[in-house]
PDB file of C-alpha atoms in Angstrom:
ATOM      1  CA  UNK F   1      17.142  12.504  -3.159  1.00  0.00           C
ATOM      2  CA  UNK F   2      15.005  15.644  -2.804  1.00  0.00           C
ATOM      3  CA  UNK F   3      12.688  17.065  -5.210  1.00  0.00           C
ATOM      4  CA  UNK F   4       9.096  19.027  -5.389  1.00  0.00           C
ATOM      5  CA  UNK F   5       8.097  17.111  -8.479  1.00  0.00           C
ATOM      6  CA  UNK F   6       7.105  13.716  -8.279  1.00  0.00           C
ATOM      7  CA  UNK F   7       5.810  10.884 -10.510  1.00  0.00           C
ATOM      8  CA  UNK F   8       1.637  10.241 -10.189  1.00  0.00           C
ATOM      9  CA  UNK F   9       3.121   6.900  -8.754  1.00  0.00           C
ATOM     10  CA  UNK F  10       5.661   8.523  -6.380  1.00  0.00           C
ATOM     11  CA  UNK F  11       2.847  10.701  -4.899  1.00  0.00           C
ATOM     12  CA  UNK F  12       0.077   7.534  -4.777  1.00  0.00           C
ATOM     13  CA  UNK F  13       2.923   6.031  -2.626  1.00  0.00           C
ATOM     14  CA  UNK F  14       3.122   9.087  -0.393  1.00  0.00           C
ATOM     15  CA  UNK F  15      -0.963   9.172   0.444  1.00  0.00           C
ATOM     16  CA  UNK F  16      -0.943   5.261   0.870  1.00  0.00           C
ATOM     17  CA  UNK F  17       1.849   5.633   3.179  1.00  0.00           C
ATOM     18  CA  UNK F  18       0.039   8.832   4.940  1.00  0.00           C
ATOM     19  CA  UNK F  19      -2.910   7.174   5.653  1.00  0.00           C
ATOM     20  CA  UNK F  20      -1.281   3.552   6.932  1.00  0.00           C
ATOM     21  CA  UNK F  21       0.971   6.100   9.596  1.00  0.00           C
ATOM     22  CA  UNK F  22      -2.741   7.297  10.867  1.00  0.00           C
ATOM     23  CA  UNK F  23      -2.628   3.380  11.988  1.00  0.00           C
ATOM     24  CA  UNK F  24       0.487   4.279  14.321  1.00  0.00           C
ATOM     25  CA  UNK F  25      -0.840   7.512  15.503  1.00  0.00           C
ATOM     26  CA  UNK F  26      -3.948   5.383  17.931  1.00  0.00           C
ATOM     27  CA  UNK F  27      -6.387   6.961  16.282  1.00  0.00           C
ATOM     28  CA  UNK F  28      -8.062   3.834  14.296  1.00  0.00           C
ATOM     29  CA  UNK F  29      -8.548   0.703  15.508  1.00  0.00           C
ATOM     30  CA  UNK F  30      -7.992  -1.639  18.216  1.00  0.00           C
ATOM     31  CA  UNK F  31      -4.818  -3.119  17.019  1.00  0.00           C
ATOM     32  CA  UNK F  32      -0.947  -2.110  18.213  1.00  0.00           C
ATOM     33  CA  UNK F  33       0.918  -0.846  14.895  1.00  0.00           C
ATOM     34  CA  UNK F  34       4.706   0.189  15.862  1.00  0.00           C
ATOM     35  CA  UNK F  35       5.546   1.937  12.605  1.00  0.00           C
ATOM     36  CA  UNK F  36       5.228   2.304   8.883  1.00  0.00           C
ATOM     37  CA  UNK F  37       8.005   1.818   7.480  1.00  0.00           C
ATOM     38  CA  UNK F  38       9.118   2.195   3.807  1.00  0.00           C
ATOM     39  CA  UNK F  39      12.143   0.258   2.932  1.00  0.00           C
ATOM     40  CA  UNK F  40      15.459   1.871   2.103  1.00  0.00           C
ATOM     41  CA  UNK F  41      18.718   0.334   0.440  1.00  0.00           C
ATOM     42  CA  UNK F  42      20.166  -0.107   3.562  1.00  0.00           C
ATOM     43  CA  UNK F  43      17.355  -1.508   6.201  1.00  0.00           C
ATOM     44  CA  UNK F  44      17.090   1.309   8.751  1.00  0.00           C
ATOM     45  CA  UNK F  45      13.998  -0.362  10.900  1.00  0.00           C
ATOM     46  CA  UNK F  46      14.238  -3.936  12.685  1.00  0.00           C
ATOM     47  CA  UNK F  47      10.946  -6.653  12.666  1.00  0.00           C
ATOM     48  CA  UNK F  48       9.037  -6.039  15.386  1.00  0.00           C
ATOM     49  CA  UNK F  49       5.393  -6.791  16.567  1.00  0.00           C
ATOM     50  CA  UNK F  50       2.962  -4.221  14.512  1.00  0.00           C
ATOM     51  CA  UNK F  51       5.670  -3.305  11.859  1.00  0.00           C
ATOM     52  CA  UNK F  52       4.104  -2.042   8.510  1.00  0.00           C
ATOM     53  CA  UNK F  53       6.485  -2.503   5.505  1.00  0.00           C
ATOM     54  CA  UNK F  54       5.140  -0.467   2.257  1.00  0.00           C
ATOM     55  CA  UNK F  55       6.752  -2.076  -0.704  1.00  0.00           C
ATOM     56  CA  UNK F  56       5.738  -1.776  -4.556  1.00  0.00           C
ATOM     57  CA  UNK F  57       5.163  -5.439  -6.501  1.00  0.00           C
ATOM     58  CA  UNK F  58       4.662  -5.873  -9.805  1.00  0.00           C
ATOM     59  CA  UNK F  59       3.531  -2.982 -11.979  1.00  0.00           C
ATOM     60  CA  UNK F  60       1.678  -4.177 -15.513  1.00  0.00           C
ATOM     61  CA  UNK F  61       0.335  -1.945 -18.509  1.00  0.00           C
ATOM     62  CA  UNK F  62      -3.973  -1.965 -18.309  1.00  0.00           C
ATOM     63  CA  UNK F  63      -3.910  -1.386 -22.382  1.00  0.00           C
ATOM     64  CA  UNK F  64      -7.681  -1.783 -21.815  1.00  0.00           C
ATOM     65  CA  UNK F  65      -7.606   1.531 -19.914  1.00  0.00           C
ATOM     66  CA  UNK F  66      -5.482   3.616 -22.338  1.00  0.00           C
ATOM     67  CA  UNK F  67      -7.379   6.922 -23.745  1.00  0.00           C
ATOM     68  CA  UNK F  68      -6.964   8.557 -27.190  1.00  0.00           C
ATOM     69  CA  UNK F  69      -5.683  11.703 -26.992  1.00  0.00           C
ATOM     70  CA  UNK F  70      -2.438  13.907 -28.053  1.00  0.00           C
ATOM     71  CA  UNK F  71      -0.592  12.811 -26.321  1.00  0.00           C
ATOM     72  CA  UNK F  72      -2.508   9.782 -25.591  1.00  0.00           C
ATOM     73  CA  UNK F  73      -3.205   8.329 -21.581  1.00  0.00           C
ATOM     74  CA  UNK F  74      -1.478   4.950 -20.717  1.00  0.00           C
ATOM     75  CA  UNK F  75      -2.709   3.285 -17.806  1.00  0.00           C
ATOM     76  CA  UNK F  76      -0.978   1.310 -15.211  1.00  0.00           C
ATOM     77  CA  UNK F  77      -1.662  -1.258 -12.139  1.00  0.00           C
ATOM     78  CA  UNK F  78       0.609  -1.031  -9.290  1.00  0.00           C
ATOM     79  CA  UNK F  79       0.483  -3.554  -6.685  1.00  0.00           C
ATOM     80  CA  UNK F  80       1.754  -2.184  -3.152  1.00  0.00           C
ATOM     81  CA  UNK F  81       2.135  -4.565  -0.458  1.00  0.00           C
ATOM     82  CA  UNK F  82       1.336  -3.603   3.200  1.00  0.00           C
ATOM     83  CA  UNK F  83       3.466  -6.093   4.829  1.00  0.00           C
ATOM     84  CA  UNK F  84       2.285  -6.450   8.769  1.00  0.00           C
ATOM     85  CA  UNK F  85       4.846  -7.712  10.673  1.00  0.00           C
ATOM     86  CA  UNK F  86       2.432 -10.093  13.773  1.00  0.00           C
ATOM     87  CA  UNK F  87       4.838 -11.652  16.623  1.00  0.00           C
ATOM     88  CA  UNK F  88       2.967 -11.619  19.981  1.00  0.00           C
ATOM     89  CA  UNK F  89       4.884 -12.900  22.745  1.00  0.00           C
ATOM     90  CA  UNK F  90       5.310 -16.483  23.474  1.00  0.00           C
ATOM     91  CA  UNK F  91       2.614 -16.405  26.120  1.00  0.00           C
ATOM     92  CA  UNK F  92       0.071 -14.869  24.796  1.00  0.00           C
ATOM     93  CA  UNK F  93      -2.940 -17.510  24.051  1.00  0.00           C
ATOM     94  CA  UNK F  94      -4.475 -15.463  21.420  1.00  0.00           C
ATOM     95  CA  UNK F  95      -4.405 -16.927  17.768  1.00  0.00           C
ATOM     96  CA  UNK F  96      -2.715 -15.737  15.241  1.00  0.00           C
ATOM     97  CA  UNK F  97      -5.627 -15.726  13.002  1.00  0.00           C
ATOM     98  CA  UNK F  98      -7.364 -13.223  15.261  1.00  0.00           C
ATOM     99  CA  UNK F  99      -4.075 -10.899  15.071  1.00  0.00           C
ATOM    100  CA  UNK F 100      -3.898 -11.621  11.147  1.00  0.00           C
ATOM    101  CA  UNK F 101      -7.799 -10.677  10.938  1.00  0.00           C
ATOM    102  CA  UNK F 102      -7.897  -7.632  13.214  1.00  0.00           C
ATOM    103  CA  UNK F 103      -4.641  -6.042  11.593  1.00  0.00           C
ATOM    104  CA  UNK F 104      -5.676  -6.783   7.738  1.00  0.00           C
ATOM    105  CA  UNK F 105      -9.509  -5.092   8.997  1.00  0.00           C
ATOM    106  CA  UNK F 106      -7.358  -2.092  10.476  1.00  0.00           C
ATOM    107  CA  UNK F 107      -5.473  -1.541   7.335  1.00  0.00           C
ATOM    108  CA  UNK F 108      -8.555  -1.716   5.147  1.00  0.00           C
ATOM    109  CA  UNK F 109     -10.493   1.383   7.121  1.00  0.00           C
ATOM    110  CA  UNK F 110      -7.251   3.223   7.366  1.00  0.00           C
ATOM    111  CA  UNK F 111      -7.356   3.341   3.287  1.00  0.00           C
ATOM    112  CA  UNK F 112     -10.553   3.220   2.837  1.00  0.00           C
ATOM    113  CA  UNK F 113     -11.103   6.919   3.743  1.00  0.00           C
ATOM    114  CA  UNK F 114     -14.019   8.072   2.051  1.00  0.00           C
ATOM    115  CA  UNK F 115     -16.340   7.428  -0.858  1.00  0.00           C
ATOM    116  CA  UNK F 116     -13.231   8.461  -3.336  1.00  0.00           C
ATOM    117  CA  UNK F 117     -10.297   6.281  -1.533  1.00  0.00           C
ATOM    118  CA  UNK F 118      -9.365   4.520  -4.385  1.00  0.00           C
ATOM    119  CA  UNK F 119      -8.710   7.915  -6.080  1.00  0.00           C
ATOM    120  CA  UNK F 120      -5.589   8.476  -3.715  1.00  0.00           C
ATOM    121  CA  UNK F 121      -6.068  12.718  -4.221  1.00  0.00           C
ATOM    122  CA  UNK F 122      -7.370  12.195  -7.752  1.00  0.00           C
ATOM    123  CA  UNK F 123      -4.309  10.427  -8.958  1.00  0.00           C
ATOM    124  CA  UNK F 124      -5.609   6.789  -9.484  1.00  0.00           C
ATOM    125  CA  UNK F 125      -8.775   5.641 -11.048  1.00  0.00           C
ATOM    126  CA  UNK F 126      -9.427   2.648  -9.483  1.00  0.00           C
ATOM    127  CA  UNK F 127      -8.366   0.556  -6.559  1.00  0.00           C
ATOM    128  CA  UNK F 128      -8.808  -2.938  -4.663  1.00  0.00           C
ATOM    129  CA  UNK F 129      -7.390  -5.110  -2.209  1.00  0.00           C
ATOM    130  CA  UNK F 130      -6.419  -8.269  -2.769  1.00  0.00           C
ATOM    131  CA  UNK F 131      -6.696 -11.635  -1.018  1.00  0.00           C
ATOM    132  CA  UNK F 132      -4.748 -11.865   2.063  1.00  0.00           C
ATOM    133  CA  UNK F 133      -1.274 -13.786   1.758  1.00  0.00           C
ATOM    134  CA  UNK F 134       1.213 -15.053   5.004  1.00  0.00           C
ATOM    135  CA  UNK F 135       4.376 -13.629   4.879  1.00  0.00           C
ATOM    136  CA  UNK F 136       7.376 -15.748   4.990  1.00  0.00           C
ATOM    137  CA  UNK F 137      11.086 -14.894   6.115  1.00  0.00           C
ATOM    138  CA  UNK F 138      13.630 -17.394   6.891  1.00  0.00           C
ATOM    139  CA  UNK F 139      11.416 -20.424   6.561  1.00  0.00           C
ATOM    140  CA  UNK F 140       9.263 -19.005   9.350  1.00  0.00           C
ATOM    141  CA  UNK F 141       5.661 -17.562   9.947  1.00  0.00           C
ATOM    142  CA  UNK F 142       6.557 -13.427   9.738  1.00  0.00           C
ATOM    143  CA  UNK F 143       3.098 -11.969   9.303  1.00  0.00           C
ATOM    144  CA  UNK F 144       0.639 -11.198   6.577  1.00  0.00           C
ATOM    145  CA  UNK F 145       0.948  -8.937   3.090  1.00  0.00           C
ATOM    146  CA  UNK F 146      -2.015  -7.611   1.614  1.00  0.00           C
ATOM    147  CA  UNK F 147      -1.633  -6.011  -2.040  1.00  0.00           C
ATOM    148  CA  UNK F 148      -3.579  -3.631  -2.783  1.00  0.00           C
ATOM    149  CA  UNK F 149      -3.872  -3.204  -6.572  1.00  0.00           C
ATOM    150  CA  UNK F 150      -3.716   0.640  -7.746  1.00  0.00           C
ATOM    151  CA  UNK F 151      -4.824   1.859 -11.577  1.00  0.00           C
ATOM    152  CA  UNK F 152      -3.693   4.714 -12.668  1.00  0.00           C
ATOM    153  CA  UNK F 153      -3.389   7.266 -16.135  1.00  0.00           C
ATOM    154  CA  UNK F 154      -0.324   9.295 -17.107  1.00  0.00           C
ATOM    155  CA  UNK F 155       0.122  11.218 -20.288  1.00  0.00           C
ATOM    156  CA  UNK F 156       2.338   9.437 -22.578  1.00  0.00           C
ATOM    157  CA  UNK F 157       5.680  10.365 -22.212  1.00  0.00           C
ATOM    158  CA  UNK F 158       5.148  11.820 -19.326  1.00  0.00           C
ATOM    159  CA  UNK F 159       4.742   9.978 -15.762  1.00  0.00           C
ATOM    160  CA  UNK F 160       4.315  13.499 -13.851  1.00  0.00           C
ATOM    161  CA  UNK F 161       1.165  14.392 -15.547  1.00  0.00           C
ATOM    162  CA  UNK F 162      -1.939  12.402 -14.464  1.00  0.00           C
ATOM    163  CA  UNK F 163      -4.767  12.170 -17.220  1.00  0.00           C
ATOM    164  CA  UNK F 164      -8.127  10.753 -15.710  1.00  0.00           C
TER     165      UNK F 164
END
């Protein structure tokens, strides 16, 4: 699907995934990211060591947050998990915790851009991370997944229109 107009959440997505791919590029940090991938219907990437996986988790209404207004602003929290992908190679001596620690530590200064990150380009009004959690696939250790929580405003009836 192609199109110029996007939902606020469709282009929050789009800046968190721009500024995780600055992980891949070497130019922050001291950890190895492969790629950043954002799943498709049909899986086009396979696990490897350094693979981030962008996914969206629960979304909830913030009725707290709502504005007054015609037409009023309802506000939203997204959660998007970064899943990290962490399997060194069988030799390697180095804990996992310090892999786990140095990629989570990565991924926070990649989004944490500026004063104003949490505004992803002045479509959100607030943002945080959440506590670290292992990811599990097939009964096994896979990696880490760290939700960060995203609030944003649209105009009733209307999810292309942010209202701050």
């Amino acid at each position: 699907m192609s199109t110029t107009l996007k939902p606020v959440i469709s282009l929050i997505s789009d800046e968190i995934f721009a500024r995780l791919q600055t992980l891949v590029s070497g130019s922050v940090g001291a950890y190895a990211f492969a790629k950043v991938v954002r799943p498709t219907k049909v899986a086009t990437y396979t696990p490897q060591n350094g693979l981030i996986v962008l996914t969206r988790g629960e979304i909830v209404r913030v009725t707290d947050l709502d504005c007054v207004g015609n037409p009023p602003a309802i506000a939203y929290m997204q959660t998007f998990l970064i899943r990290v992908h962490i399997a060194p190679s069988e030799k390697d001596t180095t804990p996992l915790e310090l892999f786990e620690d140095v990629a989570e530590a990565e991924i926070h200064r990649a989004i944490r851009t500026s004063d104003t990150w949490y505004q992803f380009n002045d479509n959100a009004i607030n943002a945080d991370f959440g506590a670290q959690q292992t990811a599990t696939s097939d009964g096994g250790y896979d990696g880490i997944a760290i939700p960060l929580m995203v609030t944003y405003r649209v105009a009733e009836g209307d999810p292309y229109t942010v209202r701050a």
